[in-house]
Amino acid sequence: MKPDNWISAFTTGNQPLVIAGPCSAESHAQLLTVATSLKEQGIGLMRAGVWKPRTRPNTFEGNGREALDWIADVKNQTGIAVATEVASTQHVEQALHAGVDVLWLGARTTVNPFLVQELADALKSVDTIVLVKNPINPDLSLWIGALERLHHAGIKKLGAIHRGFSSLQNSVFRNQPLWQLPLELKIRYPQLPLIADPSHIAGNRHMIFDVSQKALDLGYDGLMIETHPDPDNALSDAQQQITPLALKELLANLRIAERSSDNIIFLNQLEHLRERIDQMDQELINTLASRMKLVEKIGDYKKENNVTVFQLERWNEIMKTRPEWGQHAHLAADFIKELYRVIHDESIRIQTEIMNQSETRHDAP
Ligand code: PEP
Ligand code: MN
């Protein structure tokens, strides 16, 4: 996948792309108020939901065609570009007909490859910007698959929106960020613009700043932030929308780090620290290899004595002591638990392999 760089048309210098605007287009006046304020702030791309995918029926599902007329008029009056969600081929046709500049696939669409393919077909040979939100479930392949379907249909101006993932776990977030997933996407497709949607990740206006800052610290290319003139009375996602003024303050307070630096002292110091990290990683790997050699020995021993590979008490002991040791060394308990889960899985895999070998190995040290 080789997407084009379309972002520079909406940004200056190292500033992140900002897409702001209401969750839903509620009225002509609402859109005009937001668009005017965004333009004053130098923001050239407004979001506005025309068709809203609501969890339950009989709630506000967007203003549809009428909203497209408002959008066309507000675009005319202010010169702002507009982004909206499309979830059917009719949406695509109507949105393009109304002059919508950027389309996005919502989280509930990305999960459905049939639907994504239909949308990709409807967009064939259309030179427009299409953004793909992550699927509701934490499945990177589905996200990539949707982007690929669009890319195969000839859409080159692509982008990914990270809006977080549904989870049964109690969490402070409306949608769990699971940062490692979008970062994996960035590693695989460095040219693909990655945009965070802190509004849908946070689900409340108080955490939007922190989520936005984290995204920028991780090198995201942009932010999509729900902005409404009267958030408390919004027809959808009232808790997470902020006023255009609050947006202005939020953006002013964000720390925007340089992607890199050509300062010689900085570069030398960075190289020096990286060399030390390289050395430590080699030591870590050698230590892991020695540990796994011991694991093989234990595997042989268990086999000779006809004892099961998995020993619950030992597992419980490891999961109790290692995080404690970690804490003494100022390492987060969750990190150590996660690490030992992976190490223990590998130990079990190695020992199971030994158990299943027809002969007892004689090459163990
Ligand atoms: C939205 O952007 O308002 C929306 C419905 O988002 P998502 O698809 O991320 O739920
Ligand atoms: Mn919303």
CSV table of C-alpha atoms and ligand atoms in Angstrom, one decimal:
chain,number,residue,atom,x,y,z
A,1,MET,CA,0.0,0.0,0.0
A,2,LYS,CA,1.5,3.3,-1.1
A,3,PRO,CA,-0.8,6.2,-0.1
A,4,ASP,CA,-0.3,9.8,-1.3
A,5,ASN,CA,0.6,12.6,1.1
A,6,TRP,CA,-2.6,14.6,1.0
A,7,ILE,CA,-2.2,16.0,4.6
A,8,SER,CA,0.1,18.8,3.7
A,9,ALA,CA,-2.8,20.5,1.9
A,10,PHE,CA,-4.4,21.0,5.3
A,11,THR,CA,-1.4,21.8,7.5
A,12,THR,CA,1.5,24.1,7.9
A,13,GLY,CA,5.0,23.2,9.1
A,14,ASN,CA,5.1,20.5,11.7
A,15,GLN,CA,1.6,21.2,12.9
A,16,PRO,CA,-0.7,18.2,13.1
A,17,LEU,CA,-3.7,18.0,10.9
A,18,VAL,CA,-6.8,19.0,12.8
A,19,ILE,CA,-10.3,17.9,11.9
A,20,ALA,CA,-12.9,19.4,14.2
A,21,GLY,CA,-16.6,19.8,14.1
A,22,PRO,CA,-19.8,18.4,15.5
A,23,CYS,CA,-20.5,14.7,16.0
A,24,SER,CA,-23.7,15.4,13.9
A,25,ALA,CA,-24.8,18.2,11.6
A,26,GLU,CA,-27.8,19.4,13.6
A,27,SER,CA,-28.7,22.6,11.8
A,28,HIS,CA,-27.4,25.1,9.3
A,29,ALA,CA,-26.8,27.7,12.1
A,30,GLN,CA,-24.8,25.1,14.1
A,31,LEU,CA,-22.5,24.3,11.1
A,32,LEU,CA,-22.0,27.9,10.2
A,33,THR,CA,-21.1,28.8,13.8
A,34,VAL,CA,-18.5,26.0,14.0
A,35,ALA,CA,-17.1,26.5,10.5
A,36,THR,CA,-16.6,30.3,11.1
A,37,SER,CA,-14.8,29.7,14.4
A,38,LEU,CA,-12.6,27.0,12.9
A,39,LYS,CA,-11.7,29.1,10.0
A,40,GLU,CA,-10.7,31.9,12.4
A,41,GLN,CA,-8.4,29.4,14.1
A,42,GLY,CA,-6.8,28.4,10.9
A,43,ILE,CA,-8.5,25.0,10.8
A,44,GLY,CA,-9.6,24.2,7.2
A,45,LEU,CA,-11.3,20.8,7.7
A,46,MET,CA,-14.6,20.3,9.5
A,47,ARG,CA,-16.2,17.0,10.4
A,48,ALA,CA,-20.0,16.7,10.5
A,49,GLY,CA,-21.9,13.5,10.8
A,50,VAL,CA,-24.8,13.3,8.3
A,51,TRP,CA,-25.9,9.7,8.9
A,52,LYS,CA,-25.3,8.5,12.4
A,53,PRO,CA,-24.8,4.9,13.3
A,54,ARG,CA,-26.6,4.7,16.6
A,55,THR,CA,-26.5,1.6,18.8
A,56,ARG,CA,-30.3,1.7,19.4
A,57,PRO,CA,-33.1,2.6,17.0
A,58,ASN,CA,-35.5,5.5,17.8
A,59,THR,CA,-32.6,7.8,18.7
A,60,PHE,CA,-31.4,10.7,16.5
A,61,GLU,CA,-29.9,9.1,13.4
A,62,GLY,CA,-28.7,12.2,11.6
A,63,ASN,CA,-30.3,14.7,9.3
A,64,GLY,CA,-29.3,13.0,6.0
A,65,ARG,CA,-29.9,14.8,2.8
A,66,GLU,CA,-31.0,18.0,4.4
A,67,ALA,CA,-27.7,18.2,6.3
A,68,LEU,CA,-25.9,17.9,3.0
A,69,ASP,CA,-27.6,21.0,1.7
A,70,TRP,CA,-26.4,22.9,4.9
A,71,ILE,CA,-22.9,21.6,4.3
A,72,ALA,CA,-22.8,22.7,0.7
A,73,ASP,CA,-24.0,26.2,1.7
A,74,VAL,CA,-21.6,26.5,4.7
A,75,LYS,CA,-18.7,25.3,2.4
A,76,ASN,CA,-19.7,28.1,0.0
A,77,GLN,CA,-19.9,30.8,2.6
A,78,THR,CA,-16.7,29.9,4.6
A,79,GLY,CA,-14.5,28.0,2.2
A,80,ILE,CA,-14.1,25.2,4.7
A,81,ALA,CA,-13.6,21.7,3.6
A,82,VAL,CA,-15.9,19.1,5.1
A,83,ALA,CA,-15.5,15.4,6.1
A,84,THR,CA,-18.4,13.0,6.8
A,85,GLU,CA,-19.0,9.4,7.5
A,86,VAL,CA,-20.4,7.1,4.7
A,87,ALA,CA,-21.8,3.7,5.3
A,88,SER,CA,-23.6,2.8,2.1
A,89,THR,CA,-23.2,3.4,-1.6
A,90,GLN,CA,-26.1,5.9,-1.5
A,91,HIS,CA,-24.2,7.8,1.2
A,92,VAL,CA,-21.2,7.9,-1.1
A,93,GLU,CA,-23.1,9.2,-4.1
A,94,GLN,CA,-25.0,11.8,-2.1
A,95,ALA,CA,-22.0,13.0,-0.2
A,96,LEU,CA,-19.9,13.3,-3.4
A,97,HIS,CA,-22.7,15.0,-5.2
A,98,ALA,CA,-23.0,17.6,-2.3
A,99,GLY,CA,-19.2,18.3,-2.7
A,100,VAL,CA,-18.1,16.7,0.6
A,101,ASP,CA,-14.3,16.7,0.5
A,102,VAL,CA,-13.3,13.9,2.8
A,103,LEU,CA,-15.2,10.7,3.5
A,104,TRP,CA,-14.6,8.3,6.3
A,105,LEU,CA,-15.7,4.8,7.1
A,106,GLY,CA,-16.9,4.4,10.6
A,107,ALA,CA,-15.9,1.7,13.1
A,108,ARG,CA,-19.0,-0.3,12.5
A,109,THR,CA,-18.4,-0.3,8.8
A,110,THR,CA,-14.7,-1.3,8.9
A,111,VAL,CA,-15.7,-4.6,10.6
A,112,ASN,CA,-17.7,-5.7,7.5
A,113,PRO,CA,-15.6,-6.6,4.5
A,114,PHE,CA,-18.6,-7.0,2.2
A,115,LEU,CA,-19.7,-3.5,3.0
A,116,VAL,CA,-16.2,-2.1,2.7
A,117,GLN,CA,-15.9,-3.8,-0.7
A,118,GLU,CA,-19.2,-2.2,-1.9
A,119,LEU,CA,-18.0,1.2,-0.8
A,120,ALA,CA,-14.6,0.7,-2.4
A,121,ASP,CA,-16.4,-0.3,-5.7
A,122,ALA,CA,-18.6,2.8,-5.4
A,123,LEU,CA,-15.5,4.9,-5.0
A,124,LYS,CA,-13.6,3.4,-7.9
A,125,SER,CA,-11.8,6.1,-9.9
A,126,VAL,CA,-13.0,8.9,-7.6
A,127,ASP,CA,-10.2,11.2,-6.6
A,128,THR,CA,-11.2,11.8,-3.0
A,129,ILE,CA,-9.7,11.5,0.4
A,130,VAL,CA,-11.0,8.5,2.4
A,131,LEU,CA,-10.2,7.8,6.0
A,132,VAL,CA,-10.8,4.5,7.7
A,133,LYS,CA,-11.7,4.3,11.4
A,134,ASN,CA,-10.4,1.2,13.3
A,135,PRO,CA,-12.9,-1.6,13.6
A,136,ILE,CA,-14.8,-1.8,16.9
A,137,ASN,CA,-12.9,-4.9,17.8
A,138,PRO,CA,-9.1,-5.0,18.2
A,139,ASP,CA,-8.3,-6.7,14.9
A,140,LEU,CA,-5.5,-5.0,13.0
A,141,SER,CA,-6.1,-7.2,9.9
A,142,LEU,CA,-9.6,-6.0,9.5
A,143,TRP,CA,-8.4,-2.4,9.6
A,144,ILE,CA,-5.6,-3.1,7.1
A,145,GLY,CA,-8.0,-5.1,5.0
A,146,ALA,CA,-10.4,-2.2,4.6
A,147,LEU,CA,-7.6,0.2,3.7
A,148,GLU,CA,-6.3,-2.4,1.1
A,149,ARG,CA,-9.8,-2.7,-0.5
A,150,LEU,CA,-9.9,1.0,-1.0
A,151,HIS,CA,-6.3,1.1,-2.2
A,152,HIS,CA,-7.1,-1.6,-4.8
A,153,ALA,CA,-10.0,0.5,-5.9
A,154,GLY,CA,-7.6,3.2,-6.8
A,155,ILE,CA,-8.0,5.5,-3.8
A,156,LYS,CA,-4.6,6.9,-3.1
A,157,LYS,CA,-5.5,9.6,-0.6
A,158,LEU,CA,-6.0,7.3,2.4
A,159,GLY,CA,-5.7,7.8,6.1
A,160,ALA,CA,-6.4,5.8,9.3
A,161,ILE,CA,-8.4,7.1,12.3
A,162,HIS,CA,-7.7,5.6,15.6
A,163,ARG,CA,-11.0,5.8,17.7
A,164,GLY,CA,-10.3,3.1,20.2
A,165,PHE,CA,-11.7,-0.4,20.7
A,166,SER,CA,-14.8,-1.8,22.4
A,167,SER,CA,-14.1,-3.9,25.5
A,168,LEU,CA,-16.0,-5.6,28.2
A,169,GLN,CA,-13.4,-4.5,30.7
A,170,ASN,CA,-14.2,-1.6,32.9
A,171,SER,CA,-12.1,1.3,31.8
A,172,VAL,CA,-11.8,5.1,32.2
A,173,PHE,CA,-12.0,5.2,28.4
A,174,ARG,CA,-15.2,4.9,26.3
A,175,ASN,CA,-13.1,3.0,23.8
A,176,GLN,CA,-9.8,1.4,24.9
A,177,PRO,CA,-7.0,3.0,23.0
A,178,LEU,CA,-4.7,-0.1,22.8
A,179,TRP,CA,-2.0,2.1,21.4
A,180,GLN,CA,0.1,-0.8,20.2
A,181,LEU,CA,-2.3,-1.6,17.4
A,182,PRO,CA,-2.3,1.8,15.6
A,183,LEU,CA,1.5,1.9,16.2
A,184,GLU,CA,1.8,-1.5,14.5
A,185,LEU,CA,-0.1,0.0,11.6
A,186,LYS,CA,2.3,3.0,11.5
A,187,ILE,CA,5.3,0.7,11.6
A,188,ARG,CA,3.9,-1.3,8.6
A,189,TYR,CA,2.7,1.7,6.6
A,190,PRO,CA,4.8,4.7,7.6
A,191,GLN,CA,3.4,6.9,4.8
A,192,LEU,CA,-0.2,6.3,5.8
A,193,PRO,CA,-1.4,9.3,7.8
A,194,LEU,CA,-2.5,8.2,11.3
A,195,ILE,CA,-5.2,10.4,13.0
A,196,ALA,CA,-6.3,10.0,16.6
A,197,ASP,CA,-9.9,10.6,17.5
A,198,PRO,CA,-9.5,11.4,21.2
A,199,SER,CA,-13.2,12.3,21.5
A,200,HIS,CA,-14.4,8.7,20.8
A,201,ILE,CA,-11.5,7.2,22.8
A,202,ALA,CA,-12.1,9.4,25.9
A,203,GLY,CA,-15.9,9.6,25.7
A,204,ASN,CA,-15.8,12.6,28.0
A,205,ARG,CA,-14.4,16.1,27.5
A,206,HIS,CA,-12.0,16.0,30.4
A,207,MET,CA,-9.6,13.4,29.0
A,208,ILE,CA,-9.4,14.7,25.4
A,209,PHE,CA,-6.3,16.8,26.1
A,210,ASP,CA,-4.3,13.9,27.6
A,211,VAL,CA,-5.3,11.5,24.8
A,212,SER,CA,-4.4,14.1,22.2
A,213,GLN,CA,-1.1,14.8,23.8
A,214,LYS,CA,-0.2,11.1,24.0
A,215,ALA,CA,-1.1,10.7,20.3
A,216,LEU,CA,1.2,13.6,19.3
A,217,ASP,CA,3.9,12.2,21.5
A,218,LEU,CA,3.6,8.9,19.6
A,219,GLY,CA,4.1,10.7,16.3
A,220,TYR,CA,0.5,10.8,15.0
A,221,ASP,CA,-0.2,13.0,12.0
A,222,GLY,CA,-3.5,14.5,13.2
A,223,LEU,CA,-6.4,14.8,15.5
A,224,MET,CA,-10.1,14.6,15.0
A,225,ILE,CA,-11.9,16.4,17.8
A,226,GLU,CA,-15.7,16.7,18.2
A,227,THR,CA,-16.6,20.4,18.5
A,228,HIS,CA,-20.1,21.8,19.1
A,229,PRO,CA,-21.3,25.3,19.9
A,230,ASP,CA,-23.4,24.0,22.8
A,231,PRO,CA,-22.0,20.6,23.7
A,232,ASP,CA,-24.4,19.9,26.6
A,233,ASN,CA,-27.4,20.1,24.3
A,234,ALA,CA,-25.8,18.1,21.5
A,235,LEU,CA,-28.1,15.5,19.9
A,236,SER,CA,-25.3,12.9,20.0
A,237,ASP,CA,-22.2,12.3,22.0
A,238,ALA,CA,-23.0,15.3,24.3
A,239,GLN,CA,-20.4,14.4,27.0
A,240,GLN,CA,-17.4,14.3,24.7
A,241,GLN,CA,-17.9,17.4,22.6
A,242,ILE,CA,-16.1,20.7,23.3
A,243,THR,CA,-16.8,24.3,22.3
A,244,PRO,CA,-14.7,25.9,19.5
A,245,LEU,CA,-13.2,28.1,22.2
A,246,ALA,CA,-12.2,25.1,24.3
A,247,LEU,CA,-10.7,23.5,21.2
A,248,LYS,CA,-8.6,26.6,20.7
A,249,GLU,CA,-7.3,26.4,24.2
A,250,LEU,CA,-6.7,22.7,24.0
A,251,LEU,CA,-4.7,23.1,20.7
A,252,ALA,CA,-2.7,26.0,22.2
A,253,ASN,CA,-1.6,23.9,25.1
A,254,LEU,CA,-0.5,20.8,23.2
A,255,ARG,CA,3.2,20.2,23.0
A,256,ILE,CA,4.2,19.5,19.5
A,257,ALA,CA,7.4,17.7,19.3
A,258,GLU,CA,9.7,17.8,16.3
A,259,ARG,CA,9.9,14.5,14.5
A,260,SER,CA,13.6,14.7,14.5
A,261,SER,CA,16.4,17.2,15.0
A,262,ASP,CA,19.6,18.1,13.2
A,263,ASN,CA,21.2,19.4,16.4
A,264,ILE,CA,24.6,17.7,16.5
A,265,ILE,CA,24.9,17.4,20.3
A,266,PHE,CA,21.4,15.9,20.4
A,267,LEU,CA,22.2,13.4,17.7
A,268,ASN,CA,25.5,12.3,19.3
A,269,GLN,CA,23.9,11.8,22.6
A,270,LEU,CA,21.0,9.9,21.1
A,271,GLU,CA,23.4,7.6,19.2
A,272,HIS,CA,25.3,7.0,22.4
A,273,LEU,CA,22.2,6.1,24.3
A,274,ARG,CA,21.0,3.8,21.5
A,275,GLU,CA,24.3,2.0,21.5
A,276,ARG,CA,23.9,1.3,25.2
A,277,ILE,CA,20.4,0.1,24.6
A,278,ASP,CA,21.7,-2.2,21.8
A,279,GLN,CA,24.2,-3.7,24.1
A,280,MET,CA,21.7,-4.3,26.9
A,281,ASP,CA,19.3,-5.9,24.4
A,282,GLN,CA,22.0,-8.3,23.4
A,283,GLU,CA,22.6,-9.1,27.0
A,284,LEU,CA,18.8,-9.5,27.6
A,285,ILE,CA,18.6,-11.9,24.6
A,286,ASN,CA,21.6,-14.0,25.8
A,287,THR,CA,20.0,-14.2,29.3
A,288,LEU,CA,16.7,-15.3,27.8
A,289,ALA,CA,18.5,-17.9,25.7
A,290,SER,CA,20.2,-19.3,28.9
A,291,ARG,CA,16.9,-19.3,30.7
A,292,MET,CA,15.3,-21.3,27.9
A,293,LYS,CA,18.2,-23.8,28.0
A,294,LEU,CA,17.3,-24.4,31.7
A,295,VAL,CA,13.6,-24.7,30.6
A,296,GLU,CA,14.7,-27.5,28.2
A,297,LYS,CA,16.5,-29.3,31.0
A,298,ILE,CA,13.4,-29.1,33.1
A,299,GLY,CA,11.4,-30.4,30.2
A,300,ASP,CA,13.6,-33.4,29.9
A,301,TYR,CA,13.4,-34.0,33.6
A,302,LYS,CA,9.6,-33.8,33.7
A,303,LYS,CA,9.4,-36.2,30.8
A,304,GLU,CA,11.7,-38.7,32.5
A,305,ASN,CA,9.5,-38.5,35.6
A,306,ASN,CA,6.2,-38.4,33.7
A,307,VAL,CA,5.1,-35.1,35.2
A,308,THR,CA,2.9,-32.6,33.4
A,309,VAL,CA,4.5,-29.5,31.8
A,310,PHE,CA,2.1,-27.0,33.3
A,311,GLN,CA,2.5,-26.7,37.1
A,312,LEU,CA,-0.1,-24.4,38.5
A,313,GLU,CA,1.7,-23.6,41.8
A,314,ARG,CA,4.9,-22.7,40.0
A,315,TRP,CA,2.9,-20.4,37.6
A,316,ASN,CA,1.2,-18.7,40.6
A,317,GLU,CA,4.5,-18.3,42.3
A,318,ILE,CA,6.1,-16.7,39.2
A,319,MET,CA,3.1,-14.3,38.8
A,320,LYS,CA,3.4,-13.3,42.4
A,321,THR,CA,7.1,-12.9,42.9
A,322,ARG,CA,8.2,-11.4,39.6
A,323,PRO,CA,5.9,-8.3,39.8
A,324,GLU,CA,7.1,-7.9,43.4
A,325,TRP,CA,10.8,-8.0,42.3
A,326,GLY,CA,9.9,-5.7,39.5
A,327,GLN,CA,8.4,-3.2,41.9
A,328,HIS,CA,11.6,-3.1,43.9
A,329,ALA,CA,13.4,-2.2,40.6
A,330,HIS,CA,10.7,0.5,39.9
A,331,LEU,CA,9.2,-1.5,37.0
A,332,ALA,CA,5.4,-1.5,36.5
A,333,ALA,CA,3.7,-4.6,37.8
A,334,ASP,CA,1.5,-4.9,34.7
A,335,PHE,CA,4.5,-4.7,32.5
A,336,ILE,CA,6.3,-7.5,34.4
A,337,LYS,CA,3.2,-9.7,34.4
A,338,GLU,CA,2.7,-9.3,30.7
A,339,LEU,CA,6.4,-10.1,30.1
A,340,TYR,CA,6.2,-13.2,32.2
A,341,ARG,CA,3.1,-14.4,30.5
A,342,VAL,CA,5.0,-14.3,27.2
A,343,ILE,CA,8.1,-15.9,28.7
A,344,HIS,CA,6.0,-18.6,30.4
A,345,ASP,CA,4.1,-19.3,27.2
A,346,GLU,CA,7.4,-19.9,25.4
A,347,SER,CA,8.6,-22.2,28.2
A,348,ILE,CA,5.5,-24.2,28.0
A,349,ARG,CA,5.8,-24.4,24.2
A,350,ILE,CA,9.4,-25.6,24.4
A,351,GLN,CA,8.6,-28.2,27.1
A,352,THR,CA,5.5,-29.5,25.2
A,353,GLU,CA,7.7,-30.0,22.2
A,354,ILE,CA,10.1,-32.0,24.3
A,355,MET,CA,7.3,-34.1,25.8
A,356,ASN,CA,6.0,-34.9,22.3
A,357,GLN,CA,9.4,-36.1,21.0
A,358,SER,CA,9.4,-39.9,20.7
A,359,GLU,CA,12.8,-40.3,22.4
A,360,THR,CA,14.2,-38.6,25.4
A,361,ARG,CA,16.7,-36.1,24.2
A,362,HIS,CA,20.3,-36.8,25.1
A,363,ASP,CA,21.8,-33.6,23.9
A,364,ALA,CA,20.6,-31.6,26.9
A,365,PRO,CA,23.5,-30.1,28.8
B,1,PEP,C1,-18.4,9.5,14.8
B,1,PEP,O1,-17.3,9.8,14.4
B,1,PEP,O2,-19.2,10.3,15.3
B,1,PEP,C2,-18.7,8.0,15.0
B,1,PEP,C3,-19.9,7.5,15.0
B,1,PEP,O3,-17.5,7.4,15.2
B,1,PEP,P1,-17.2,5.8,15.3
B,1,PEP,O4,-17.4,5.2,13.9
B,1,PEP,O5,-15.8,5.9,15.7
B,1,PEP,O6,-18.0,5.2,16.4
B,2,MN,MN,-19.6,11.0,17.7
